[in-house]
Amino acid sequence: MVNRIPLIAGNWKMFKTASEAVETAGQLVDLVADTTGVDIMIAPAFTALDPVSKVVADSRVGLGAQNLHWEKQGAYTGEISAQMLTASGCRYVLIGHSERRQYFGETDDTVNRKIRAALDADLLPVLCVGETEGERESGQTFSVLDKQVKIGLQGYVPQDLGSLIIAYEPVWAIGTGKTASREQAQEVHQYIRSLIETTFSPALAGAMRILYGGSVKPGNITDLMDMPDIDGALVGGASLEADSFSQIVKFN
Ligand code: PGA
């Protein structure tokens, strides 16, 4: 069996000015300095990437962005390219977060194009998927995920996707304090892994990291990480303070 290194990722959303982000990142770097066996990532706002990259350089903390555009450059007012992100020190990029799907018209098709842009620039894409409360209640969880994964990754071959990370974030659990039970999360993670196995290959499925996101906190991370198909977490609210985020990073 493949040993998947856990990834604990912080999504800072539209919080923190550049100087606030630098301060929190500096505290985090110190708090996690002696951790081993876990990858750590924070995704601050675009305006904070460059200064934060200097703070996390040569530390345990990797830098990510929350979004990107699929073209390399062009007349796309307000957008940011993969090359701009790598030049600002990014190693990871979130793609298709449910808030982008819900408020900014992100679709499985744009997600698909953004994954290509990320891979071409050697960024590690974190593909975010998840069902809404209504979809879960009407028994559509698996069909929604099926569509998000299959269209999001349409046209790719297994060799393309070795660096892809998937984050399962049930929309009803994001920022609500309602975490999926670890059994609910495990069931979906296992489903996603089997989908990768049948669509791509068993080797890719076995090696792929699947993160859970949605109201992850210091108090529930250990239970979640105990499950065989949960390989880390994408953390919103509890990643904004270095202290609580470092406790999540040190889940075991
Ligand atoms: P939350 O957000 O931890 O605040 O629920 C998770 C996310 O949106 O990635």
PDB file of C-alpha atoms and ligand atoms in Angstrom:
ATOM      1  CA  MET A   1       0.000   0.000   0.000  1.00  0.00           C
ATOM      2  CA  VAL A   2       1.186   3.491  -0.872  1.00  0.00           C
ATOM      3  CA  ASN A   3       2.116   5.762   1.980  1.00  0.00           C
ATOM      4  CA  ARG A   4       0.244   9.006   1.404  1.00  0.00           C
ATOM      5  CA  ILE A   5       1.791  11.943   3.258  1.00  0.00           C
ATOM      6  CA  PRO A   6      -1.034  13.869   4.928  1.00  0.00           C
ATOM      7  CA  LEU A   7      -1.605  17.445   3.828  1.00  0.00           C
ATOM      8  CA  ILE A   8      -3.110  20.028   6.153  1.00  0.00           C
ATOM      9  CA  ALA A   9      -4.115  23.062   4.104  1.00  0.00           C
ATOM     10  CA  GLY A  10      -5.423  26.428   5.283  1.00  0.00           C
ATOM     11  CA  ASN A  11      -7.764  28.464   3.107  1.00  0.00           C
ATOM     12  CA  TRP A  12      -7.684  32.049   4.340  1.00  0.00           C
ATOM     13  CA  LYS A  13     -10.430  33.150   1.928  1.00  0.00           C
ATOM     14  CA  MET A  14     -10.989  36.951   1.870  1.00  0.00           C
ATOM     15  CA  PHE A  15      -9.436  37.525   5.270  1.00  0.00           C
ATOM     16  CA  LYS A  16      -6.222  39.317   6.278  1.00  0.00           C
ATOM     17  CA  THR A  17      -4.361  42.203   4.690  1.00  0.00           C
ATOM     18  CA  ALA A  18      -0.834  41.460   3.525  1.00  0.00           C
ATOM     19  CA  SER A  19       0.687  42.575   6.819  1.00  0.00           C
ATOM     20  CA  GLU A  20      -1.820  40.570   8.869  1.00  0.00           C
ATOM     21  CA  ALA A  21      -1.097  37.530   6.729  1.00  0.00           C
ATOM     22  CA  VAL A  22       2.651  37.988   7.195  1.00  0.00           C
ATOM     23  CA  GLU A  23       2.156  38.096  10.953  1.00  0.00           C
ATOM     24  CA  THR A  24       0.055  34.913  11.129  1.00  0.00           C
ATOM     25  CA  ALA A  25       2.339  33.088   8.690  1.00  0.00           C
ATOM     26  CA  GLY A  26       5.361  33.993  10.831  1.00  0.00           C
ATOM     27  CA  GLN A  27       3.696  32.626  13.959  1.00  0.00           C
ATOM     28  CA  LEU A  28       2.725  29.459  12.127  1.00  0.00           C
ATOM     29  CA  VAL A  29       6.239  28.880  10.779  1.00  0.00           C
ATOM     30  CA  ASP A  30       7.547  28.911  14.362  1.00  0.00           C
ATOM     31  CA  LEU A  31       4.781  26.713  15.771  1.00  0.00           C
ATOM     32  CA  VAL A  32       5.204  23.953  13.176  1.00  0.00           C
ATOM     33  CA  ALA A  33       8.986  24.150  12.796  1.00  0.00           C
ATOM     34  CA  ASP A  34       9.624  20.721  14.280  1.00  0.00           C
ATOM     35  CA  THR A  35       6.758  18.810  12.685  1.00  0.00           C
ATOM     36  CA  THR A  36       7.533  15.856  10.453  1.00  0.00           C
ATOM     37  CA  GLY A  37       5.514  13.504   8.288  1.00  0.00           C
ATOM     38  CA  VAL A  38       2.920  16.059   7.295  1.00  0.00           C
ATOM     39  CA  ASP A  39       2.751  18.595   4.476  1.00  0.00           C
ATOM     40  CA  ILE A  40       1.425  22.038   5.397  1.00  0.00           C
ATOM     41  CA  MET A  41      -0.015  24.701   3.120  1.00  0.00           C
ATOM     42  CA  ILE A  42      -1.631  28.094   3.549  1.00  0.00           C
ATOM     43  CA  ALA A  43      -3.551  29.960   0.858  1.00  0.00           C
ATOM     44  CA  PRO A  44      -3.729  33.693   1.650  1.00  0.00           C
ATOM     45  CA  ALA A  45      -5.322  36.331  -0.592  1.00  0.00           C
ATOM     46  CA  PHE A  46      -3.444  37.233  -3.799  1.00  0.00           C
ATOM     47  CA  THR A  47      -2.184  40.513  -2.330  1.00  0.00           C
ATOM     48  CA  ALA A  48      -0.434  38.640   0.467  1.00  0.00           C
ATOM     49  CA  LEU A  49       1.245  35.917  -1.600  1.00  0.00           C
ATOM     50  CA  ASP A  50       4.478  37.689  -2.358  1.00  0.00           C
ATOM     51  CA  PRO A  51       5.252  38.918   1.168  1.00  0.00           C
ATOM     52  CA  VAL A  52       4.105  35.652   2.763  1.00  0.00           C
ATOM     53  CA  SER A  53       6.319  33.674   0.368  1.00  0.00           C
ATOM     54  CA  LYS A  54       9.327  35.366   1.958  1.00  0.00           C
ATOM     55  CA  VAL A  55       8.148  34.425   5.450  1.00  0.00           C
ATOM     56  CA  VAL A  56       7.551  30.749   4.629  1.00  0.00           C
ATOM     57  CA  ALA A  57      10.648  30.261   2.440  1.00  0.00           C
ATOM     58  CA  ASP A  58      12.786  27.429   3.869  1.00  0.00           C
ATOM     59  CA  SER A  59      10.077  26.527   6.381  1.00  0.00           C
ATOM     60  CA  ARG A  60       7.677  23.604   6.792  1.00  0.00           C
ATOM     61  CA  VAL A  61       4.877  25.728   5.335  1.00  0.00           C
ATOM     62  CA  GLY A  62       4.066  25.705   1.618  1.00  0.00           C
ATOM     63  CA  LEU A  63       2.255  28.495  -0.158  1.00  0.00           C
ATOM     64  CA  GLY A  64      -0.924  28.191  -2.197  1.00  0.00           C
ATOM     65  CA  ALA A  65      -3.383  30.445  -3.995  1.00  0.00           C
ATOM     66  CA  GLN A  66      -7.157  30.282  -3.855  1.00  0.00           C
ATOM     67  CA  ASN A  67      -7.848  30.505  -7.586  1.00  0.00           C
ATOM     68  CA  LEU A  68      -6.245  31.125 -10.983  1.00  0.00           C
ATOM     69  CA  HIS A  69      -7.222  31.813 -14.577  1.00  0.00           C
ATOM     70  CA  TRP A  70      -6.796  29.133 -17.253  1.00  0.00           C
ATOM     71  CA  GLU A  71      -5.014  31.327 -19.808  1.00  0.00           C
ATOM     72  CA  LYS A  72      -1.329  32.136 -19.522  1.00  0.00           C
ATOM     73  CA  GLN A  73      -1.946  35.853 -20.080  1.00  0.00           C
ATOM     74  CA  GLY A  74      -4.313  38.176 -21.889  1.00  0.00           C
ATOM     75  CA  ALA A  75      -7.066  40.754 -21.604  1.00  0.00           C
ATOM     76  CA  TYR A  76      -8.804  39.236 -18.558  1.00  0.00           C
ATOM     77  CA  THR A  77      -9.272  42.126 -16.171  1.00  0.00           C
ATOM     78  CA  GLY A  78      -9.086  41.095 -12.551  1.00  0.00           C
ATOM     79  CA  GLU A  79      -7.663  37.635 -13.185  1.00  0.00           C
ATOM     80  CA  ILE A  80      -4.393  35.984 -12.139  1.00  0.00           C
ATOM     81  CA  SER A  81      -2.382  33.447 -14.166  1.00  0.00           C
ATOM     82  CA  ALA A  82      -0.549  30.330 -13.054  1.00  0.00           C
ATOM     83  CA  GLN A  83       2.774  31.965 -13.947  1.00  0.00           C
ATOM     84  CA  MET A  84       1.958  34.925 -11.709  1.00  0.00           C
ATOM     85  CA  LEU A  85       1.343  32.507  -8.876  1.00  0.00           C
ATOM     86  CA  THR A  86       4.565  30.568  -9.311  1.00  0.00           C
ATOM     87  CA  ALA A  87       6.473  33.852  -9.595  1.00  0.00           C
ATOM     88  CA  SER A  88       4.952  34.807  -6.231  1.00  0.00           C
ATOM     89  CA  GLY A  89       6.232  31.627  -4.643  1.00  0.00           C
ATOM     90  CA  CYS A  90       3.146  29.405  -4.877  1.00  0.00           C
ATOM     91  CA  ARG A  91       3.396  25.654  -4.985  1.00  0.00           C
ATOM     92  CA  TYR A  92      -0.328  24.830  -4.675  1.00  0.00           C
ATOM     93  CA  VAL A  93      -3.583  26.259  -6.001  1.00  0.00           C
ATOM     94  CA  LEU A  94      -7.181  25.621  -4.948  1.00  0.00           C
ATOM     95  CA  ILE A  95      -9.494  25.016  -7.889  1.00  0.00           C
ATOM     96  CA  GLY A  96     -13.290  24.939  -7.879  1.00  0.00           C
ATOM     97  CA  HIS A  97     -13.897  25.830  -4.235  1.00  0.00           C
ATOM     98  CA  SER A  98     -17.636  25.741  -3.582  1.00  0.00           C
ATOM     99  CA  GLU A  99     -17.688  29.480  -2.860  1.00  0.00           C
ATOM    100  CA  ARG A 100     -16.315  30.092  -6.346  1.00  0.00           C
ATOM    101  CA  ARG A 101     -18.869  27.715  -7.831  1.00  0.00           C
ATOM    102  CA  GLN A 102     -21.699  29.323  -5.827  1.00  0.00           C
ATOM    103  CA  TYR A 103     -20.884  33.037  -6.153  1.00  0.00           C
ATOM    104  CA  PHE A 104     -18.559  33.421  -9.138  1.00  0.00           C
ATOM    105  CA  GLY A 105     -19.925  31.122 -11.801  1.00  0.00           C
ATOM    106  CA  GLU A 106     -17.222  28.469 -11.587  1.00  0.00           C
ATOM    107  CA  THR A 107     -18.293  25.360 -13.499  1.00  0.00           C
ATOM    108  CA  ASP A 108     -16.889  21.871 -13.952  1.00  0.00           C
ATOM    109  CA  ASP A 109     -15.714  23.050 -17.361  1.00  0.00           C
ATOM    110  CA  THR A 110     -13.738  26.050 -16.055  1.00  0.00           C
ATOM    111  CA  VAL A 111     -12.370  23.812 -13.319  1.00  0.00           C
ATOM    112  CA  ASN A 112     -11.142  21.426 -15.999  1.00  0.00           C
ATOM    113  CA  ARG A 113      -9.296  24.205 -17.835  1.00  0.00           C
ATOM    114  CA  LYS A 114      -7.799  25.597 -14.650  1.00  0.00           C
ATOM    115  CA  ILE A 115      -6.376  22.199 -13.720  1.00  0.00           C
ATOM    116  CA  ARG A 116      -4.514  22.158 -17.058  1.00  0.00           C
ATOM    117  CA  ALA A 117      -3.124  25.645 -16.418  1.00  0.00           C
ATOM    118  CA  ALA A 118      -1.959  24.612 -12.951  1.00  0.00           C
ATOM    119  CA  LEU A 119      -0.305  21.411 -14.176  1.00  0.00           C
ATOM    120  CA  ASP A 120       1.433  23.217 -17.042  1.00  0.00           C
ATOM    121  CA  ALA A 121       2.972  25.585 -14.491  1.00  0.00           C
ATOM    122  CA  ASP A 122       3.963  22.764 -12.101  1.00  0.00           C
ATOM    123  CA  LEU A 123       1.512  23.906  -9.455  1.00  0.00           C
ATOM    124  CA  LEU A 124      -0.157  21.216  -7.345  1.00  0.00           C
ATOM    125  CA  PRO A 125      -3.893  21.587  -8.007  1.00  0.00           C
ATOM    126  CA  VAL A 126      -6.334  21.004  -5.147  1.00  0.00           C
ATOM    127  CA  LEU A 127      -9.626  20.166  -6.854  1.00  0.00           C
ATOM    128  CA  CYS A 128     -12.526  20.966  -4.522  1.00  0.00           C
ATOM    129  CA  VAL A 129     -15.749  18.996  -4.825  1.00  0.00           C
ATOM    130  CA  GLY A 130     -18.811  18.513  -2.653  1.00  0.00           C
ATOM    131  CA  GLU A 131     -22.586  18.347  -2.549  1.00  0.00           C
ATOM    132  CA  THR A 132     -25.054  20.854  -1.123  1.00  0.00           C
ATOM    133  CA  GLU A 133     -27.409  20.022   1.712  1.00  0.00           C
ATOM    134  CA  GLY A 134     -30.350  19.686  -0.687  1.00  0.00           C
ATOM    135  CA  GLU A 135     -28.386  17.347  -2.924  1.00  0.00           C
ATOM    136  CA  ARG A 136     -27.456  15.157   0.033  1.00  0.00           C
ATOM    137  CA  GLU A 137     -31.009  15.090   1.329  1.00  0.00           C
ATOM    138  CA  SER A 138     -32.365  14.081  -2.046  1.00  0.00           C
ATOM    139  CA  GLY A 139     -29.872  11.229  -2.343  1.00  0.00           C
ATOM    140  CA  GLN A 140     -27.734  12.815  -5.053  1.00  0.00           C
ATOM    141  CA  THR A 141     -24.391  12.998  -3.218  1.00  0.00           C
ATOM    142  CA  PHE A 142     -22.650  10.371  -5.318  1.00  0.00           C
ATOM    143  CA  SER A 143     -24.071  11.510  -8.650  1.00  0.00           C
ATOM    144  CA  VAL A 144     -22.999  15.116  -7.936  1.00  0.00           C
ATOM    145  CA  LEU A 145     -19.479  14.005  -7.055  1.00  0.00           C
ATOM    146  CA  ASP A 146     -19.379  11.722 -10.050  1.00  0.00           C
ATOM    147  CA  LYS A 147     -20.124  14.656 -12.342  1.00  0.00           C
ATOM    148  CA  GLN A 148     -17.720  17.055 -10.600  1.00  0.00           C
ATOM    149  CA  VAL A 149     -14.851  14.572 -10.758  1.00  0.00           C
ATOM    150  CA  LYS A 150     -15.536  13.208 -14.238  1.00  0.00           C
ATOM    151  CA  ILE A 151     -16.109  16.547 -15.996  1.00  0.00           C
ATOM    152  CA  GLY A 152     -13.439  18.296 -13.932  1.00  0.00           C
ATOM    153  CA  LEU A 153     -10.912  15.681 -15.062  1.00  0.00           C
ATOM    154  CA  GLN A 154     -12.243  14.908 -18.537  1.00  0.00           C
ATOM    155  CA  GLY A 155      -9.547  14.547 -21.173  1.00  0.00           C
ATOM    156  CA  TYR A 156      -6.735  13.841 -18.727  1.00  0.00           C
ATOM    157  CA  VAL A 157      -4.699  10.647 -18.595  1.00  0.00           C
ATOM    158  CA  PRO A 158      -3.339   9.102 -15.387  1.00  0.00           C
ATOM    159  CA  GLN A 159       0.195  10.369 -16.103  1.00  0.00           C
ATOM    160  CA  ASP A 160      -1.126  13.951 -16.022  1.00  0.00           C
ATOM    161  CA  LEU A 161      -2.631  13.666 -12.583  1.00  0.00           C
ATOM    162  CA  GLY A 162       0.139  12.411 -10.305  1.00  0.00           C
ATOM    163  CA  SER A 163       0.262  15.735  -8.471  1.00  0.00           C
ATOM    164  CA  LEU A 164      -3.514  16.252  -8.224  1.00  0.00           C
ATOM    165  CA  ILE A 165      -5.044  16.530  -4.767  1.00  0.00           C
ATOM    166  CA  ILE A 166      -8.805  16.308  -4.245  1.00  0.00           C
ATOM    167  CA  ALA A 167     -10.623  18.058  -1.395  1.00  0.00           C
ATOM    168  CA  TYR A 168     -14.050  16.749  -0.488  1.00  0.00           C
ATOM    169  CA  GLU A 169     -15.955  19.622   1.097  1.00  0.00           C
ATOM    170  CA  PRO A 170     -19.664  19.054   1.660  1.00  0.00           C
ATOM    171  CA  VAL A 171     -21.121  22.528   1.111  1.00  0.00           C
ATOM    172  CA  TRP A 172     -23.420  22.144   4.118  1.00  0.00           C
ATOM    173  CA  ALA A 173     -20.398  21.679   6.393  1.00  0.00           C
ATOM    174  CA  ILE A 174     -18.411  24.738   5.261  1.00  0.00           C
ATOM    175  CA  GLY A 175     -18.342  27.492   7.846  1.00  0.00           C
ATOM    176  CA  THR A 176     -21.461  26.118   9.516  1.00  0.00           C
ATOM    177  CA  GLY A 177     -19.941  24.264  12.456  1.00  0.00           C
ATOM    178  CA  LYS A 178     -21.639  21.099  11.106  1.00  0.00           C
ATOM    179  CA  THR A 179     -18.888  18.623  10.329  1.00  0.00           C
ATOM    180  CA  ALA A 180     -19.670  15.518   8.341  1.00  0.00           C
ATOM    181  CA  SER A 181     -19.303  12.547  10.655  1.00  0.00           C
ATOM    182  CA  ARG A 182     -16.095  10.706  10.022  1.00  0.00           C
ATOM    183  CA  GLU A 183     -18.118   7.790   8.690  1.00  0.00           C
ATOM    184  CA  GLN A 184     -19.937  10.080   6.239  1.00  0.00           C
ATOM    185  CA  ALA A 185     -16.627  11.572   5.114  1.00  0.00           C
ATOM    186  CA  GLN A 186     -14.946   8.174   4.801  1.00  0.00           C
ATOM    187  CA  GLU A 187     -17.823   6.846   2.706  1.00  0.00           C
ATOM    188  CA  VAL A 188     -17.447   9.690   0.211  1.00  0.00           C
ATOM    189  CA  HIS A 189     -13.647   9.584   0.194  1.00  0.00           C
ATOM    190  CA  GLN A 190     -13.782   5.881  -0.577  1.00  0.00           C
ATOM    191  CA  TYR A 191     -16.257   6.594  -3.360  1.00  0.00           C
ATOM    192  CA  ILE A 192     -14.013   9.276  -4.872  1.00  0.00           C
ATOM    193  CA  ARG A 193     -11.002   6.964  -4.705  1.00  0.00           C
ATOM    194  CA  SER A 194     -12.926   4.195  -6.452  1.00  0.00           C
ATOM    195  CA  LEU A 195     -14.030   6.695  -9.098  1.00  0.00           C
ATOM    196  CA  ILE A 196     -10.375   7.616  -9.750  1.00  0.00           C
ATOM    197  CA  GLU A 197      -9.532   3.931  -9.877  1.00  0.00           C
ATOM    198  CA  THR A 198     -12.151   3.072 -12.494  1.00  0.00           C
ATOM    199  CA  THR A 199     -11.758   6.276 -14.515  1.00  0.00           C
ATOM    200  CA  PHE A 200      -7.949   6.393 -14.426  1.00  0.00           C
ATOM    201  CA  SER A 201      -5.934   3.681 -12.701  1.00  0.00           C
ATOM    202  CA  PRO A 202      -5.574   1.804  -9.406  1.00  0.00           C
ATOM    203  CA  ALA A 203      -2.056   3.192  -8.990  1.00  0.00           C
ATOM    204  CA  LEU A 204      -3.239   6.788  -9.326  1.00  0.00           C
ATOM    205  CA  ALA A 205      -6.171   6.149  -6.973  1.00  0.00           C
ATOM    206  CA  GLY A 206      -3.902   4.556  -4.387  1.00  0.00           C
ATOM    207  CA  ALA A 207      -1.454   7.442  -4.393  1.00  0.00           C
ATOM    208  CA  MET A 208      -3.927  10.332  -4.571  1.00  0.00           C
ATOM    209  CA  ARG A 209      -4.424  12.484  -1.494  1.00  0.00           C
ATOM    210  CA  ILE A 210      -8.048  13.173  -0.681  1.00  0.00           C
ATOM    211  CA  LEU A 211      -8.572  15.904   1.912  1.00  0.00           C
ATOM    212  CA  TYR A 212     -11.693  16.527   3.944  1.00  0.00           C
ATOM    213  CA  GLY A 213     -12.949  20.089   4.429  1.00  0.00           C
ATOM    214  CA  GLY A 214     -15.853  21.607   6.334  1.00  0.00           C
ATOM    215  CA  SER A 215     -15.643  22.876   9.912  1.00  0.00           C
ATOM    216  CA  VAL A 216     -12.402  21.039  10.686  1.00  0.00           C
ATOM    217  CA  LYS A 217     -11.103  22.054  14.115  1.00  0.00           C
ATOM    218  CA  PRO A 218      -8.457  20.939  16.610  1.00  0.00           C
ATOM    219  CA  GLY A 219     -11.181  18.923  18.350  1.00  0.00           C
ATOM    220  CA  ASN A 220     -12.275  16.787  15.393  1.00  0.00           C
ATOM    221  CA  ILE A 221      -9.154  16.390  13.244  1.00  0.00           C
ATOM    222  CA  THR A 222      -7.761  13.322  15.003  1.00  0.00           C
ATOM    223  CA  ASP A 223     -10.975  11.352  14.549  1.00  0.00           C
ATOM    224  CA  LEU A 224     -11.171  12.311  10.883  1.00  0.00           C
ATOM    225  CA  MET A 225      -7.532  11.431  10.213  1.00  0.00           C
ATOM    226  CA  ASP A 226      -8.098   7.983  11.683  1.00  0.00           C
ATOM    227  CA  MET A 227     -10.158   7.007   8.663  1.00  0.00           C
ATOM    228  CA  PRO A 228      -8.314   5.067   5.962  1.00  0.00           C
ATOM    229  CA  ASP A 229      -9.238   7.293   3.007  1.00  0.00           C
ATOM    230  CA  ILE A 230      -8.872  10.702   4.677  1.00  0.00           C
ATOM    231  CA  ASP A 231      -5.417  12.033   3.850  1.00  0.00           C
ATOM    232  CA  GLY A 232      -5.595  15.503   5.292  1.00  0.00           C
ATOM    233  CA  ALA A 233      -7.803  18.528   5.666  1.00  0.00           C
ATOM    234  CA  LEU A 234      -8.697  21.795   3.975  1.00  0.00           C
ATOM    235  CA  VAL A 235      -9.386  24.193   6.808  1.00  0.00           C
ATOM    236  CA  GLY A 236     -11.099  27.577   6.600  1.00  0.00           C
ATOM    237  CA  GLY A 237     -12.055  29.327   9.837  1.00  0.00           C
ATOM    238  CA  ALA A 238      -9.741  27.388  12.128  1.00  0.00           C
ATOM    239  CA  SER A 239      -6.741  28.137   9.895  1.00  0.00           C
ATOM    240  CA  LEU A 240      -6.932  31.880  10.477  1.00  0.00           C
ATOM    241  CA  GLU A 241      -5.232  31.684  13.865  1.00  0.00           C
ATOM    242  CA  ALA A 242      -1.736  30.183  13.918  1.00  0.00           C
ATOM    243  CA  ASP A 243      -2.430  28.525  17.234  1.00  0.00           C
ATOM    244  CA  SER A 244      -5.522  26.549  16.211  1.00  0.00           C
ATOM    245  CA  PHE A 245      -4.121  25.740  12.777  1.00  0.00           C
ATOM    246  CA  SER A 246      -0.884  24.415  14.262  1.00  0.00           C
ATOM    247  CA  GLN A 247      -2.916  22.183  16.577  1.00  0.00           C
ATOM    248  CA  ILE A 248      -4.657  20.745  13.522  1.00  0.00           C
ATOM    249  CA  VAL A 249      -1.292  20.241  11.802  1.00  0.00           C
ATOM    250  CA  LYS A 250      -0.154  18.282  14.884  1.00  0.00           C
ATOM    251  CA  PHE A 251      -3.249  16.059  14.818  1.00  0.00           C
ATOM    252  CA  ASN A 252      -1.485  13.001  16.112  1.00  0.00           C
TER     253      ASN A 252
HETATM  254  P1  PGA B   1     -14.401  25.971   7.166  1.00  0.00           P
HETATM  255  O1  PGA B   1     -14.065  26.182   5.610  1.00  0.00           O
HETATM  256  O2  PGA B   1     -13.274  25.168   7.760  1.00  0.00           O
HETATM  257  O3  PGA B   1     -14.480  27.357   7.739  1.00  0.00           O
HETATM  258  O4  PGA B   1     -15.685  25.224   7.233  1.00  0.00           O
HETATM  259  C1  PGA B   1     -13.503  25.152   4.836  1.00  0.00           C
HETATM  260  C2  PGA B   1     -13.286  25.622   3.414  1.00  0.00           C
HETATM  261  O5  PGA B   1     -14.122  26.378   2.877  1.00  0.00           O
HETATM  262  O6  PGA B   1     -12.279  25.267   2.774  1.00  0.00           O
END
